[in-house]
Amino acid sequence: MPEGDTVWRTALHLHQALSGEVLTETDFRVPALATLDLSGATVDETVARGKHLLTRIGDRTLHTHLKMEGSWHLYKPGTAWRRPAHEARVVLRTEGWTAVGFALGVVEVVARDAEDTVVGHLGPDLLGPDWDPDEAVRRLLRQPGRDIADALLDQRNLAGIGNLYKSETLFLRGISPWRPVGEVPDLSALVTLAQRLLAANKGRWQQATTGSTRRGEEHWVFERAGSPCRRCGTTVRRERQGDHERISYWCPRCQAGEAPTGRSRPTLARD
Ligand SMILES: [Zn+2]
């Protein structure tokens, strides 16, 4: 699942390739947009809002979301695609580039002045110009009894965090994924750290939170279940957690507070 930094970088690349360019051909391979043809229109810009992508074309906005498997690729004319053509959901051609959105979880076109209907629910965007840690904390505290790990993934609280940054941020702050939001000390420091981790990675494809981008050294606990904690040697654990059964990774010693029994299920101690 792509996180906010990946989406931010995708937006940047689409923006650099397409903005200011006239669309020579468009192909929307989703039923609702099958007859839409935006050729002749000029692409104004592509921006990221949390994990959402907004490509503004005249008075319309193409809204896409990568969800679990999606990706946008840019190809020079005549270049072979690196994913199967049947996975393509959107094709935007200009004179210099073909942009292909593969396996996108959301593809819709809305009036540009109605963007709020698709992204208006989002909390402050960690990588956006409107990033506001106080507002993120205020939103988190609306549900003080909720597990902090689950609350951090809720894009209505703050936008851009996925499983990787959730797990790594909680490790670095020494907070159990199961601690209720209302009992987390210094939520402001927590969201500020998450913002710093995303910002540090937005310019590169590799996502490192340890300071090392060497393969196998990039993370503290994420996807390290069964391996020793880099700080204390305790075996890193993983459990499914929350409304959507997303996986949490944590060190039971560095992040005091065990998973309450009955609220989680045992999983294999590996990735
Ligand atoms: Zn540890």
mmCIF file of C-alpha atoms and ligand atoms in Angstrom:
data_model
loop_
_atom_site.group_PDB
_atom_site.id
_atom_site.type_symbol
_atom_site.label_atom_id
_atom_site.label_comp_id
_atom_site.label_asym_id
_atom_site.label_seq_id
_atom_site.Cartn_x
_atom_site.Cartn_y
_atom_site.Cartn_z
ATOM 1 C CA MET A 1 0.000 0.000 0.000
ATOM 2 C CA PRO A 2 1.680 3.227 -1.107
ATOM 3 C CA GLU A 3 2.090 5.826 1.617
ATOM 4 C CA GLY A 4 1.923 9.596 1.434
ATOM 5 C CA ASP A 5 5.531 10.065 0.388
ATOM 6 C CA THR A 6 5.133 7.701 -2.592
ATOM 7 C CA VAL A 7 1.959 9.481 -3.671
ATOM 8 C CA TRP A 8 3.642 12.873 -3.279
ATOM 9 C CA ARG A 9 6.518 11.752 -5.510
ATOM 10 C CA THR A 10 4.105 10.281 -8.064
ATOM 11 C CA ALA A 11 2.280 13.618 -8.205
ATOM 12 C CA LEU A 12 5.559 15.448 -8.712
ATOM 13 C CA HIS A 13 6.563 13.233 -11.639
ATOM 14 C CA LEU A 14 3.145 13.513 -13.305
ATOM 15 C CA HIS A 15 3.248 17.266 -12.749
ATOM 16 C CA GLN A 16 6.687 17.630 -14.287
ATOM 17 C CA ALA A 17 5.820 15.513 -17.326
ATOM 18 C CA LEU A 18 2.284 16.683 -18.130
ATOM 19 C CA SER A 19 1.631 20.172 -16.775
ATOM 20 C CA GLY A 20 1.276 22.820 -19.446
ATOM 21 C CA GLU A 21 0.949 20.137 -22.114
ATOM 22 C CA VAL A 22 -2.005 19.487 -24.408
ATOM 23 C CA LEU A 23 -3.543 16.033 -24.227
ATOM 24 C CA THR A 24 -3.372 14.396 -27.641
ATOM 25 C CA GLU A 25 -5.339 11.308 -26.581
ATOM 26 C CA THR A 26 -7.101 10.088 -23.453
ATOM 27 C CA ASP A 27 -8.459 6.673 -22.616
ATOM 28 C CA PHE A 28 -10.440 6.045 -19.442
ATOM 29 C CA ARG A 29 -10.873 2.317 -19.009
ATOM 30 C CA VAL A 30 -13.525 2.403 -16.320
ATOM 31 C CA PRO A 31 -17.204 1.990 -17.187
ATOM 32 C CA ALA A 32 -18.383 5.351 -15.853
ATOM 33 C CA LEU A 33 -15.858 7.270 -17.947
ATOM 34 C CA ALA A 34 -15.718 5.049 -21.028
ATOM 35 C CA THR A 35 -17.011 7.767 -23.348
ATOM 36 C CA LEU A 36 -15.030 10.660 -21.870
ATOM 37 C CA ASP A 37 -12.513 12.231 -24.226
ATOM 38 C CA LEU A 38 -10.310 15.034 -22.907
ATOM 39 C CA SER A 39 -8.031 15.273 -25.917
ATOM 40 C CA GLY A 40 -7.313 18.874 -26.821
ATOM 41 C CA ALA A 41 -7.449 20.006 -23.204
ATOM 42 C CA THR A 42 -4.371 21.295 -21.379
ATOM 43 C CA VAL A 43 -3.190 19.711 -18.145
ATOM 44 C CA ASP A 44 -2.738 22.420 -15.522
ATOM 45 C CA GLU A 45 -1.160 20.483 -12.680
ATOM 46 C CA THR A 46 -1.111 17.344 -10.561
ATOM 47 C CA VAL A 47 -1.065 17.608 -6.790
ATOM 48 C CA ALA A 48 -1.201 15.103 -3.947
ATOM 49 C CA ARG A 49 -3.698 15.402 -1.104
ATOM 50 C CA GLY A 50 -2.769 12.785 1.441
ATOM 51 C CA LYS A 51 -2.823 9.581 -0.552
ATOM 52 C CA HIS A 52 -5.072 11.025 -3.272
ATOM 53 C CA LEU A 53 -3.920 12.371 -6.630
ATOM 54 C CA LEU A 54 -5.643 15.315 -8.286
ATOM 55 C CA THR A 55 -4.812 16.032 -11.929
ATOM 56 C CA ARG A 56 -6.407 19.331 -12.899
ATOM 57 C CA ILE A 57 -7.397 19.597 -16.536
ATOM 58 C CA GLY A 58 -9.278 22.774 -17.410
ATOM 59 C CA ASP A 59 -12.400 23.005 -15.279
ATOM 60 C CA ARG A 60 -12.218 19.323 -14.408
ATOM 61 C CA THR A 61 -10.191 17.265 -11.976
ATOM 62 C CA LEU A 62 -9.139 13.674 -12.510
ATOM 63 C CA HIS A 63 -9.122 12.070 -9.069
ATOM 64 C CA THR A 64 -7.116 8.862 -8.686
ATOM 65 C CA HIS A 65 -6.016 6.750 -5.734
ATOM 66 C CA LEU A 66 -3.393 4.011 -5.822
ATOM 67 C CA LYS A 67 -5.036 1.929 -3.045
ATOM 68 C CA MET A 68 -3.254 -1.429 -2.681
ATOM 69 C CA GLU A 69 -1.733 -2.208 -6.078
ATOM 70 C CA GLY A 70 -1.964 0.929 -8.172
ATOM 71 C CA SER A 71 0.817 2.874 -9.811
ATOM 72 C CA TRP A 72 1.291 5.597 -12.387
ATOM 73 C CA HIS A 73 3.996 5.122 -14.998
ATOM 74 C CA LEU A 74 5.423 7.587 -17.494
ATOM 75 C CA TYR A 75 6.591 6.349 -20.864
ATOM 76 C CA LYS A 76 8.230 7.972 -23.845
ATOM 77 C CA PRO A 77 6.250 7.296 -27.037
ATOM 78 C CA GLY A 78 6.939 3.828 -28.403
ATOM 79 C CA THR A 79 8.281 2.439 -25.120
ATOM 80 C CA ALA A 80 6.958 -0.912 -23.878
ATOM 81 C CA TRP A 81 4.798 -0.725 -20.735
ATOM 82 C CA ARG A 82 6.157 -2.432 -17.643
ATOM 83 C CA ARG A 83 2.755 -3.653 -16.452
ATOM 84 C CA PRO A 84 0.128 -5.609 -18.425
ATOM 85 C CA ALA A 85 -2.095 -3.458 -20.634
ATOM 86 C CA HIS A 86 -5.226 -5.002 -19.135
ATOM 87 C CA GLU A 87 -4.331 -3.401 -15.792
ATOM 88 C CA ALA A 88 -4.371 0.086 -17.307
ATOM 89 C CA ARG A 89 -7.254 2.225 -16.046
ATOM 90 C CA VAL A 90 -6.246 5.621 -17.445
ATOM 91 C CA VAL A 91 -4.019 6.578 -20.357
ATOM 92 C CA LEU A 92 -3.103 10.229 -20.914
ATOM 93 C CA ARG A 93 -0.970 11.051 -23.934
ATOM 94 C CA THR A 94 0.839 14.262 -24.753
ATOM 95 C CA GLU A 95 3.349 14.883 -27.486
ATOM 96 C CA GLY A 96 6.230 13.904 -25.217
ATOM 97 C CA TRP A 97 4.789 11.419 -22.735
ATOM 98 C CA THR A 98 2.286 8.661 -22.172
ATOM 99 C CA ALA A 99 1.080 8.495 -18.575
ATOM 100 C CA VAL A 100 -0.561 5.208 -17.626
ATOM 101 C CA GLY A 101 -2.402 4.601 -14.385
ATOM 102 C CA PHE A 102 -2.387 0.879 -13.603
ATOM 103 C CA ALA A 103 -4.741 -0.921 -11.221
ATOM 104 C CA LEU A 104 -5.925 2.333 -9.683
ATOM 105 C CA GLY A 105 -8.329 1.925 -6.771
ATOM 106 C CA VAL A 106 -10.232 5.099 -7.672
ATOM 107 C CA VAL A 107 -10.692 6.783 -11.044
ATOM 108 C CA GLU A 108 -13.218 9.578 -11.279
ATOM 109 C CA VAL A 109 -13.587 12.971 -12.856
ATOM 110 C CA VAL A 110 -15.223 15.777 -10.911
ATOM 111 C CA ALA A 111 -15.720 19.474 -11.526
ATOM 112 C CA ARG A 112 -12.613 21.273 -10.347
ATOM 113 C CA ASP A 113 -14.605 23.436 -7.961
ATOM 114 C CA ALA A 114 -16.090 20.260 -6.433
ATOM 115 C CA GLU A 115 -12.798 18.657 -5.354
ATOM 116 C CA ASP A 116 -13.939 18.916 -1.763
ATOM 117 C CA THR A 117 -16.480 16.205 -2.430
ATOM 118 C CA VAL A 118 -13.634 13.720 -2.912
ATOM 119 C CA VAL A 119 -10.881 15.010 -0.589
ATOM 120 C CA GLY A 120 -12.708 17.390 1.743
ATOM 121 C CA HIS A 121 -12.952 14.752 4.470
ATOM 122 C CA LEU A 122 -9.188 14.470 4.837
ATOM 123 C CA GLY A 123 -7.349 15.668 7.889
ATOM 124 C CA PRO A 124 -4.241 17.848 7.595
ATOM 125 C CA ASP A 125 -1.924 16.555 4.872
ATOM 126 C CA LEU A 126 1.483 15.650 6.295
ATOM 127 C CA LEU A 127 3.205 16.702 3.080
ATOM 128 C CA GLY A 128 0.811 19.472 2.088
ATOM 129 C CA PRO A 129 1.047 23.235 2.382
ATOM 130 C CA ASP A 130 -1.736 23.100 4.983
ATOM 131 C CA TRP A 131 0.046 20.731 7.386
ATOM 132 C CA ASP A 132 -1.202 21.618 10.848
ATOM 133 C CA PRO A 133 -0.056 19.413 13.737
ATOM 134 C CA ASP A 134 -2.445 21.043 16.207
ATOM 135 C CA GLU A 135 -5.421 20.244 13.994
ATOM 136 C CA ALA A 136 -4.182 16.658 13.553
ATOM 137 C CA VAL A 137 -3.979 16.259 17.352
ATOM 138 C CA ARG A 138 -7.435 17.779 17.783
ATOM 139 C CA ARG A 139 -8.886 15.300 15.304
ATOM 140 C CA LEU A 140 -7.102 12.314 16.876
ATOM 141 C CA LEU A 141 -8.516 13.243 20.271
ATOM 142 C CA ARG A 142 -12.087 13.067 18.987
ATOM 143 C CA GLN A 143 -11.842 9.316 19.685
ATOM 144 C CA PRO A 144 -9.673 9.088 22.809
ATOM 145 C CA GLY A 145 -10.426 5.398 23.388
ATOM 146 C CA ARG A 146 -9.320 4.228 19.976
ATOM 147 C CA ASP A 147 -6.023 2.364 19.522
ATOM 148 C CA ILE A 148 -3.378 4.853 18.459
ATOM 149 C CA ALA A 149 -2.183 2.657 15.568
ATOM 150 C CA ASP A 150 -5.690 2.511 14.124
ATOM 151 C CA ALA A 151 -6.256 6.239 14.622
ATOM 152 C CA LEU A 152 -3.042 7.144 12.789
ATOM 153 C CA LEU A 153 -4.247 5.260 9.691
ATOM 154 C CA ASP A 154 -7.572 7.095 9.616
ATOM 155 C CA GLN A 155 -7.071 9.675 6.870
ATOM 156 C CA ARG A 156 -9.795 11.858 8.397
ATOM 157 C CA ASN A 157 -7.428 12.519 11.314
ATOM 158 C CA LEU A 158 -4.307 13.216 9.309
ATOM 159 C CA ALA A 159 -3.583 12.316 5.709
ATOM 160 C CA GLY A 160 -0.629 10.379 4.375
ATOM 161 C CA ILE A 161 0.299 7.736 6.961
ATOM 162 C CA GLY A 162 0.191 4.061 6.002
ATOM 163 C CA ASN A 163 1.340 0.932 7.780
ATOM 164 C CA LEU A 164 5.055 1.628 7.425
ATOM 165 C CA TYR A 165 5.084 5.089 8.995
ATOM 166 C CA LYS A 166 2.507 4.056 11.579
ATOM 167 C CA SER A 167 4.697 1.230 12.856
ATOM 168 C CA GLU A 168 7.973 3.124 12.660
ATOM 169 C CA THR A 169 6.705 6.303 14.284
ATOM 170 C CA LEU A 170 5.215 4.394 17.225
ATOM 171 C CA PHE A 171 8.463 2.475 17.709
ATOM 172 C CA LEU A 172 10.549 5.644 17.708
ATOM 173 C CA ARG A 173 8.236 7.214 20.310
ATOM 174 C CA GLY A 174 8.199 4.035 22.431
ATOM 175 C CA ILE A 175 4.414 3.750 22.249
ATOM 176 C CA SER A 176 2.472 0.497 22.025
ATOM 177 C CA PRO A 177 0.187 0.304 18.969
ATOM 178 C CA TRP A 178 -2.615 -0.634 21.394
ATOM 179 C CA ARG A 179 -2.356 2.366 23.663
ATOM 180 C CA PRO A 180 -5.562 4.438 23.574
ATOM 181 C CA VAL A 181 -5.165 7.809 21.886
ATOM 182 C CA GLY A 182 -6.121 9.638 25.067
ATOM 183 C CA GLU A 183 -3.262 7.996 26.984
ATOM 184 C CA VAL A 184 -0.498 8.728 24.486
ATOM 185 C CA PRO A 185 1.937 11.253 25.932
ATOM 186 C CA ASP A 186 2.705 14.214 23.671
ATOM 187 C CA LEU A 187 0.598 13.504 20.596
ATOM 188 C CA SER A 188 2.028 16.645 19.072
ATOM 189 C CA ALA A 189 5.543 15.174 19.105
ATOM 190 C CA LEU A 190 4.173 11.952 17.621
ATOM 191 C CA VAL A 191 2.514 13.572 14.597
ATOM 192 C CA THR A 192 5.478 15.899 14.122
ATOM 193 C CA LEU A 193 7.831 12.927 13.981
ATOM 194 C CA ALA A 194 5.583 11.154 11.467
ATOM 195 C CA GLN A 195 5.640 14.278 9.307
ATOM 196 C CA ARG A 196 9.444 14.432 9.479
ATOM 197 C CA LEU A 197 9.802 10.778 8.457
ATOM 198 C CA LEU A 198 7.555 11.211 5.424
ATOM 199 C CA ALA A 199 9.240 14.461 4.431
ATOM 200 C CA ALA A 200 12.680 12.848 4.683
ATOM 201 C CA ASN A 201 11.640 10.127 2.245
ATOM 202 C CA LYS A 202 9.536 12.038 -0.244
ATOM 203 C CA GLY A 203 12.420 12.606 -2.635
ATOM 204 C CA ARG A 204 13.469 8.977 -3.005
ATOM 205 C CA TRP A 205 11.820 5.669 -3.792
ATOM 206 C CA GLN A 206 13.423 3.906 -0.863
ATOM 207 C CA GLN A 207 11.684 4.454 2.460
ATOM 208 C CA ALA A 208 14.144 4.533 5.348
ATOM 209 C CA THR A 209 13.446 5.496 8.937
ATOM 210 C CA THR A 210 16.657 4.286 10.588
ATOM 211 C CA GLY A 211 19.030 6.636 8.823
ATOM 212 C CA SER A 212 20.330 3.770 6.694
ATOM 213 C CA THR A 213 19.098 3.094 3.173
ATOM 214 C CA ARG A 214 21.052 -0.173 2.929
ATOM 215 C CA ARG A 215 18.863 -3.120 2.050
ATOM 216 C CA GLY A 216 17.595 -4.813 5.210
ATOM 217 C CA GLU A 217 18.540 -1.879 7.429
ATOM 218 C CA GLU A 218 15.870 0.636 6.434
ATOM 219 C CA HIS A 219 13.308 -0.038 9.164
ATOM 220 C CA TRP A 220 13.144 -0.508 12.931
ATOM 221 C CA VAL A 221 10.183 -2.887 13.147
ATOM 222 C CA PHE A 222 8.159 -2.713 9.911
ATOM 223 C CA GLU A 223 8.222 -6.125 8.186
ATOM 224 C CA ARG A 224 10.754 -7.375 10.752
ATOM 225 C CA ALA A 225 8.534 -9.747 12.756
ATOM 226 C CA GLY A 226 10.587 -12.565 14.241
ATOM 227 C CA SER A 227 13.814 -10.586 14.019
ATOM 228 C CA PRO A 228 15.571 -9.045 17.025
ATOM 229 C CA CYS A 229 14.760 -5.428 17.890
ATOM 230 C CA ARG A 230 17.613 -3.206 16.750
ATOM 231 C CA ARG A 231 17.651 -1.493 20.142
ATOM 232 C CA CYS A 232 17.078 -4.216 22.736
ATOM 233 C CA GLY A 233 17.214 -7.587 20.947
ATOM 234 C CA THR A 234 13.657 -8.589 21.882
ATOM 235 C CA THR A 235 11.808 -10.394 19.089
ATOM 236 C CA VAL A 236 9.738 -8.001 17.023
ATOM 237 C CA ARG A 237 6.080 -8.987 16.834
ATOM 238 C CA ARG A 238 3.225 -8.502 14.437
ATOM 239 C CA GLU A 239 -0.532 -8.636 14.909
ATOM 240 C CA ARG A 240 -3.561 -7.644 12.926
ATOM 241 C CA GLN A 241 -5.259 -4.685 14.474
ATOM 242 C CA GLY A 242 -8.140 -2.293 14.130
ATOM 243 C CA ASP A 243 -11.144 -1.780 11.911
ATOM 244 C CA HIS A 244 -9.420 -3.022 8.787
ATOM 245 C CA GLU A 245 -7.192 -5.683 10.348
ATOM 246 C CA ARG A 246 -4.060 -3.871 9.258
ATOM 247 C CA ILE A 247 -0.787 -5.343 10.467
ATOM 248 C CA SER A 248 1.081 -3.674 13.303
ATOM 249 C CA TYR A 249 4.756 -4.414 14.011
ATOM 250 C CA TRP A 250 6.237 -3.563 17.384
ATOM 251 C CA CYS A 251 8.850 -4.374 19.987
ATOM 252 C CA PRO A 252 7.033 -5.479 23.153
ATOM 253 C CA ARG A 253 9.880 -4.205 25.316
ATOM 254 C CA CYS A 254 10.673 -0.828 23.734
ATOM 255 C CA GLN A 255 6.955 -0.149 23.266
ATOM 256 C CA ALA A 256 5.560 -1.082 26.649
ATOM 257 C CA GLY A 257 1.977 -2.306 26.714
ATOM 258 C CA GLU A 258 0.996 -5.663 25.281
ATOM 259 C CA ALA A 259 -1.838 -6.366 22.917
ATOM 260 C CA PRO A 260 -4.904 -6.922 25.121
ATOM 261 C CA THR A 261 -6.033 -10.527 24.905
ATOM 262 C CA GLY A 262 -9.179 -11.131 22.942
ATOM 263 C CA ARG A 263 -8.731 -8.077 20.737
ATOM 264 C CA SER A 264 -6.135 -9.464 18.407
ATOM 265 C CA ARG A 265 -5.452 -12.780 16.807
ATOM 266 C CA PRO A 266 -2.227 -14.749 16.700
ATOM 267 C CA THR A 267 -0.307 -14.507 13.457
ATOM 268 C CA LEU A 268 2.806 -16.188 12.204
ATOM 269 C CA ALA A 269 5.966 -14.577 13.547
ATOM 270 C CA ARG A 270 7.198 -13.713 10.125
ATOM 271 C CA ASP A 271 6.336 -11.357 7.291
HETATM 272 ZN ZN ZN B 1 13.180 -3.249 21.600
#
